[in-house]
Short mmCIF file of C-alpha atoms in Angstrom, two decimals:
data_model
loop_
_atom_site.label_atom_id
_atom_site.label_comp_id
_atom_site.label_asym_id
_atom_site.label_seq_id
_atom_site.Cartn_x
_atom_site.Cartn_y
_atom_site.Cartn_z
CA MET U 1 80.55 112.94 21.57
CA LYS U 2 82.76 114.22 24.38
CA PRO U 3 83.94 117.73 23.51
CA SER U 4 87.48 118.53 24.57
CA ARG U 5 88.34 121.86 26.12
CA ILE U 6 91.01 123.97 24.48
CA VAL U 7 93.50 124.75 27.22
CA ARG U 8 97.17 125.56 27.10
CA GLU U 9 98.11 122.18 28.53
CA THR U 10 96.62 120.40 25.52
CA LEU U 11 98.41 122.56 22.95
CA ASP U 12 101.69 121.43 21.44
CA ILE U 13 103.54 124.73 21.61
CA ALA U 14 106.32 123.28 19.46
CA LEU U 15 103.84 123.26 16.57
CA LEU U 16 103.95 127.07 16.58
CA ASN U 17 107.74 127.25 16.26
CA LYS U 18 109.15 128.23 12.88
CA ARG U 19 111.86 126.04 11.39
CA GLN U 20 114.68 127.32 9.21
CA GLY U 21 113.77 127.90 5.58
CA HIS U 22 112.71 130.48 3.00
CA LYS U 23 109.38 132.26 3.14
CA TYR U 24 107.45 129.97 0.83
CA GLU U 25 108.36 127.00 3.00
CA HIS U 26 106.19 128.68 5.63
CA GLY U 27 103.24 129.08 3.30
CA HIS U 28 101.58 131.79 1.26
CA ALA U 29 98.13 133.02 2.27
CA VAL U 30 95.80 135.08 0.10
CA VAL U 31 93.21 137.39 1.65
CA VAL U 32 90.47 138.64 -0.67
CA SER U 33 89.74 142.32 -0.06
CA GLY U 34 86.57 144.34 -0.25
CA GLY U 35 86.35 147.40 -2.48
CA SER U 36 87.35 151.02 -1.93
CA GLY U 37 86.48 152.17 1.58
CA ARG U 38 86.09 148.56 2.73
CA THR U 39 89.67 147.30 2.83
CA GLY U 40 90.39 147.67 6.53
CA ALA U 41 88.95 144.30 7.54
CA SER U 42 90.95 142.38 4.96
CA ARG U 43 94.11 144.24 5.94
CA LEU U 44 93.52 143.24 9.56
CA ALA U 45 93.12 139.61 8.52
CA ALA U 46 96.17 139.72 6.25
CA ARG U 47 98.44 141.25 8.89
CA ALA U 48 97.25 138.64 11.40
CA ALA U 49 98.13 135.86 8.96
CA LEU U 50 101.61 137.33 8.56
CA ARG U 51 102.16 137.86 12.29
CA ILE U 52 101.18 134.29 13.10
CA GLY U 53 103.93 133.02 10.86
CA ALA U 54 102.81 132.66 7.24
CA GLY U 55 105.85 133.22 5.05
CA ALA U 56 104.02 135.52 2.65
CA VAL U 57 100.57 137.08 2.54
CA THR U 58 98.96 138.66 -0.51
CA LEU U 59 95.87 140.83 -0.59
CA ALA U 60 93.70 140.23 -3.66
CA VAL U 61 92.43 143.77 -4.29
CA PRO U 62 89.81 145.24 -6.65
CA PRO U 63 91.30 147.83 -9.03
CA ALA U 64 89.51 150.81 -7.44
CA ALA U 65 90.97 149.93 -4.03
CA GLN U 66 94.59 149.39 -5.00
CA LEU U 67 95.79 152.89 -4.13
CA GLU U 68 93.96 152.79 -0.79
CA VAL U 69 95.60 149.48 0.11
CA SER U 70 99.03 150.58 -1.11
CA MET U 71 98.96 153.50 1.32
CA HIS U 72 98.50 151.16 4.28
CA ILE U 73 100.71 148.12 3.70
CA THR U 74 104.42 147.36 3.67
CA ALA U 75 105.25 143.70 4.40
CA LEU U 76 101.99 142.59 2.80
CA MET U 77 101.79 142.13 -0.95
CA GLN U 78 98.87 142.84 -3.24
CA GLN U 79 97.58 141.64 -6.58
CA ARG U 80 94.87 143.14 -8.74
CA VAL U 81 91.62 141.16 -8.87
CA SER U 82 88.98 142.57 -11.16
CA ASP U 83 86.82 139.47 -11.54
CA ALA U 84 86.56 135.76 -10.74
CA ASP U 85 88.84 134.82 -13.65
CA SER U 86 91.68 136.93 -12.28
CA LEU U 87 91.24 135.36 -8.84
CA HIS U 88 91.28 131.90 -10.42
CA GLY U 89 94.60 132.88 -12.00
CA ILE U 90 96.12 133.89 -8.67
CA LEU U 91 94.94 130.77 -6.90
CA ALA U 92 96.37 128.54 -9.63
CA ASP U 93 99.82 129.26 -8.14
CA ASP U 94 100.92 126.09 -6.31
CA ARG U 95 102.65 128.21 -3.67
CA ILE U 96 99.29 129.50 -2.40
CA SER U 97 98.51 127.36 0.63
CA SER U 98 95.44 129.06 2.13
CA VAL U 99 92.79 131.66 1.35
CA CYS U 100 90.71 133.93 3.58
CA ILE U 101 87.60 135.52 2.12
CA GLY U 102 84.72 137.48 3.61
CA PRO U 103 85.87 140.36 5.84
CA ALA U 104 84.07 143.47 4.47
CA LEU U 105 83.89 141.71 1.11
CA GLY U 106 80.40 142.82 0.13
CA VAL U 107 77.53 140.57 -0.96
CA ALA U 108 76.84 141.61 -4.57
CA ALA U 109 76.95 139.20 -7.52
CA LEU U 110 80.66 139.79 -8.17
CA GLN U 111 81.54 138.87 -4.62
CA GLY U 112 79.54 135.67 -4.96
CA GLU U 113 81.61 134.84 -8.04
CA LEU U 114 84.81 135.48 -6.09
CA LEU U 115 83.67 133.13 -3.34
CA GLN U 116 82.85 130.52 -5.97
CA ALA U 117 86.35 130.91 -7.42
CA VAL U 118 87.88 130.30 -3.99
CA LEU U 119 85.77 127.21 -3.39
CA GLU U 120 86.44 125.83 -6.88
CA SER U 121 90.18 126.18 -6.30
CA LYS U 122 89.95 123.54 -3.54
CA LYS U 123 92.56 125.50 -1.57
CA PRO U 124 92.21 125.33 2.23
CA CYS U 125 90.13 128.37 3.06
CA VAL U 126 88.58 130.41 5.85
CA LEU U 127 85.10 131.82 5.16
CA ASP U 128 84.12 134.72 7.40
CA ALA U 129 81.64 137.61 7.57
CA ASP U 130 80.18 138.49 4.15
CA ALA U 131 81.30 135.17 2.66
CA LEU U 132 78.99 133.47 5.17
CA THR U 133 76.11 135.73 4.19
CA ILE U 134 76.65 134.88 0.53
CA LEU U 135 76.86 131.20 1.40
CA ALA U 136 73.61 131.32 3.38
CA ARG U 137 71.82 132.68 0.29
CA ASN U 138 73.36 130.31 -2.25
CA GLU U 139 72.65 126.58 -1.95
CA PRO U 140 74.82 125.59 -4.95
CA LEU U 141 77.88 127.13 -3.30
CA LYS U 142 77.32 125.00 -0.20
CA LYS U 143 77.92 121.91 -2.36
CA LEU U 144 81.50 123.11 -2.94
CA LEU U 145 82.37 123.05 0.76
CA GLY U 146 84.64 120.39 2.21
CA PRO U 147 86.73 119.58 5.28
CA HIS U 148 89.41 121.93 3.92
CA CYS U 149 87.03 124.87 4.60
CA VAL U 150 86.67 126.64 7.95
CA LEU U 151 83.44 128.60 8.51
CA THR U 152 83.65 131.17 11.35
CA PRO U 153 80.10 132.36 12.12
CA HIS U 154 78.98 134.44 15.08
CA ALA U 155 75.51 133.75 16.46
CA GLY U 156 73.60 135.72 13.80
CA GLU U 157 75.57 134.19 10.93
CA PHE U 158 75.16 130.73 12.42
CA GLN U 159 71.40 131.26 12.56
CA ARG U 160 71.32 132.35 8.91
CA LEU U 161 73.48 129.46 7.77
CA PHE U 162 71.96 126.64 9.75
CA GLY U 163 68.60 127.93 10.98
CA ARG U 164 69.35 127.41 14.63
CA GLY U 165 71.12 129.11 17.50
CA THR U 166 71.82 128.81 21.22
CA GLY U 167 69.98 131.90 22.41
CA ASP U 168 67.29 129.93 24.24
CA VAL U 169 69.64 127.41 25.87
CA PRO U 170 70.04 127.71 29.69
CA ALA U 171 73.48 128.98 30.64
CA ALA U 172 74.27 125.79 32.55
CA ASP U 173 73.78 123.74 29.40
CA ALA U 174 75.22 126.23 26.90
CA SER U 175 78.64 124.61 26.42
CA ASP U 176 77.48 121.09 25.62
CA ARG U 177 74.52 122.33 23.62
CA LYS U 178 76.67 124.67 21.55
CA ALA U 179 79.16 121.87 20.91
CA GLN U 180 76.39 119.54 19.78
CA MET U 181 74.88 122.16 17.49
CA CYS U 182 78.28 123.02 16.04
CA LEU U 183 79.01 119.35 15.32
CA ALA U 184 75.63 118.82 13.68
CA SER U 185 76.20 121.90 11.52
CA ALA U 186 79.72 120.81 10.54
CA GLN U 187 78.34 117.47 9.44
CA THR U 188 75.55 119.18 7.50
CA ALA U 189 77.98 121.53 5.77
CA GLY U 190 80.72 118.95 5.31
CA ALA U 191 83.14 121.60 6.57
CA ILE U 192 84.76 122.76 9.79
CA VAL U 193 82.57 125.16 11.75
CA LEU U 194 83.94 127.54 14.37
CA TYR U 195 80.92 128.94 16.22
CA LYS U 196 82.22 132.11 17.89
CA GLY U 197 81.34 133.62 21.24
CA ALA U 198 82.42 133.66 24.87
CA ILE U 199 82.00 129.93 24.44
CA THR U 200 83.59 128.99 21.11
CA ALA U 201 82.82 125.57 19.68
CA ILE U 202 84.83 124.07 16.83
CA ALA U 203 83.76 120.92 15.00
CA ASP U 204 84.70 119.02 11.89
CA PRO U 205 82.46 116.74 9.85
CA GLY U 206 84.43 113.68 11.00
CA GLY U 207 83.16 114.13 14.56
CA ARG U 208 85.93 116.00 16.34
CA VAL U 209 84.79 118.80 18.64
CA ALA U 210 86.67 121.27 20.82
CA VAL U 211 85.29 123.98 23.09
CA HIS U 212 87.01 127.08 24.42
CA HIS U 213 85.62 129.07 27.34
CA ALA U 214 86.69 132.71 27.46
CA SER U 215 85.37 133.00 30.99
CA GLY U 216 86.66 133.17 34.55
CA LYS U 217 90.38 133.91 34.42
CA ARG U 218 90.20 133.79 30.60
CA ALA U 219 87.31 136.23 30.26
CA ALA U 220 88.19 138.71 27.52
CA PRO U 221 85.33 141.21 27.20
CA TRP U 222 87.56 143.66 25.32
CA LEU U 223 87.41 141.27 22.38
CA ALA U 224 83.93 142.64 21.71
CA THR U 225 85.38 145.21 19.32
CA ALA U 226 85.10 145.83 15.59
CA GLY U 227 87.61 143.82 13.59
CA ALA U 228 88.45 141.19 16.22
CA GLY U 229 86.73 138.51 14.17
CA ASP U 230 88.65 139.55 11.06
CA VAL U 231 91.88 139.08 12.98
CA LEU U 232 90.80 135.61 14.08
CA ALA U 233 90.00 134.64 10.49
CA GLY U 234 93.45 135.80 9.40
CA MET U 235 95.14 133.93 12.22
CA ILE U 236 93.46 130.70 11.17
CA ALA U 237 94.41 131.26 7.52
CA GLY U 238 98.02 131.98 8.54
CA LEU U 239 98.33 128.77 10.56
CA ILE U 240 96.79 126.77 7.73
CA ALA U 241 99.25 128.36 5.32
CA ARG U 242 102.04 127.11 7.55
CA GLY U 243 100.82 123.54 7.06
CA ILE U 244 98.72 123.06 10.19
CA GLU U 245 95.56 121.15 9.39
CA PRO U 246 92.44 123.35 9.42
CA PHE U 247 90.72 121.87 12.49
CA VAL U 248 93.88 122.18 14.57
CA ALA U 249 94.61 125.64 13.17
CA ALA U 250 91.14 126.78 14.26
CA GLN U 251 91.81 125.54 17.80
CA TYR U 252 95.22 127.18 18.12
CA ALA U 253 94.03 130.46 16.63
CA THR U 254 91.07 130.59 19.03
CA TRP U 255 93.32 130.12 22.04
CA LEU U 256 95.96 132.58 20.80
CA HIS U 257 93.28 135.16 19.95
CA VAL U 258 92.09 135.19 23.57
CA GLU U 259 95.65 134.97 24.90
CA ALA U 260 96.63 138.08 22.94
CA ALA U 261 93.59 139.94 24.28
CA LEU U 262 94.44 138.97 27.85
CA SER U 263 98.07 139.95 27.37
CA PHE U 264 97.12 143.41 26.10
CA GLY U 265 94.25 144.04 28.51
CA PRO U 266 91.73 146.90 28.70
CA GLY U 267 91.60 149.37 25.85
CA LEU U 268 92.19 146.64 23.27
CA ILE U 269 91.22 147.32 19.65
CA ALA U 270 91.58 144.88 16.77
CA GLU U 271 94.96 146.17 15.60
CA ASP U 272 96.41 145.44 19.03
CA LEU U 273 95.74 141.70 18.72
CA THR U 274 98.23 141.18 15.92
CA GLU U 275 100.83 143.42 17.53
CA GLU U 276 100.52 141.48 20.80
CA LEU U 277 101.23 138.11 19.19
CA PRO U 278 105.04 138.45 19.38
CA ARG U 279 104.81 138.96 23.15
CA VAL U 280 102.53 135.92 23.47
CA PHE U 281 104.92 133.81 21.42
CA ARG U 282 107.87 134.87 23.55
CA GLU U 283 106.01 133.97 26.74
CA LEU U 284 105.23 130.56 25.25
CA GLY U 285 108.89 130.04 24.46
CA CYS U 286 108.40 129.97 20.68
#
């Protein structure tokens, strides 16, 4: 295994360009929301999916949270989801091209059923935050994973999912070691794993690995802010919705996530990442 580094020179910027066409030709992403008082994370993810070019994005919202969500969204759509059956119904729509689940979702039995519905749909999906906690506690759900799934754990979630971490690895060896651990975990899960951090490793079960270093000139310490990971999950889901294969979408989203943080600079909060994407795209010539 020779991990590749994710750098601008290796990215095909033309892949990010939008062709002419109606919105559903650019994909339709669904983001599953948490309940009342917990919708902010899913709204961050959904707006990121829309900003990165998905043609349409729908929030799947529990009944008690519908008014809360309605007061905060405009370009985003929402549909009522009271149980797993209603989510199954939404995901049966052939126009749905990706799903993001996990940000502030909750970890109760109902949320486990919602995650199961997403996995049973076989739609390309991004599993983040609470979805990873549910997955770590539920071995049968792990059997539903596949290379169409992207898992986005930080160090603690990675430890819970796979029982190992990089905390005791010398800094000089951290990049290669993290890449190796990420690849082993992707092969164990049968899914793509994006192991977040200042060094981000991305691996798929087929053996591909990429590593991004947010260090040196690309150091982005302001990304250590609540909601930044939710934005990244939404960016990945948005690129997948557009038809970019999940492993590649994870790479591009990782690079663009850091690029947006660098473009904005100090004082960054999660909302700023999505609003900075248009500037990043213009500078790339998209």
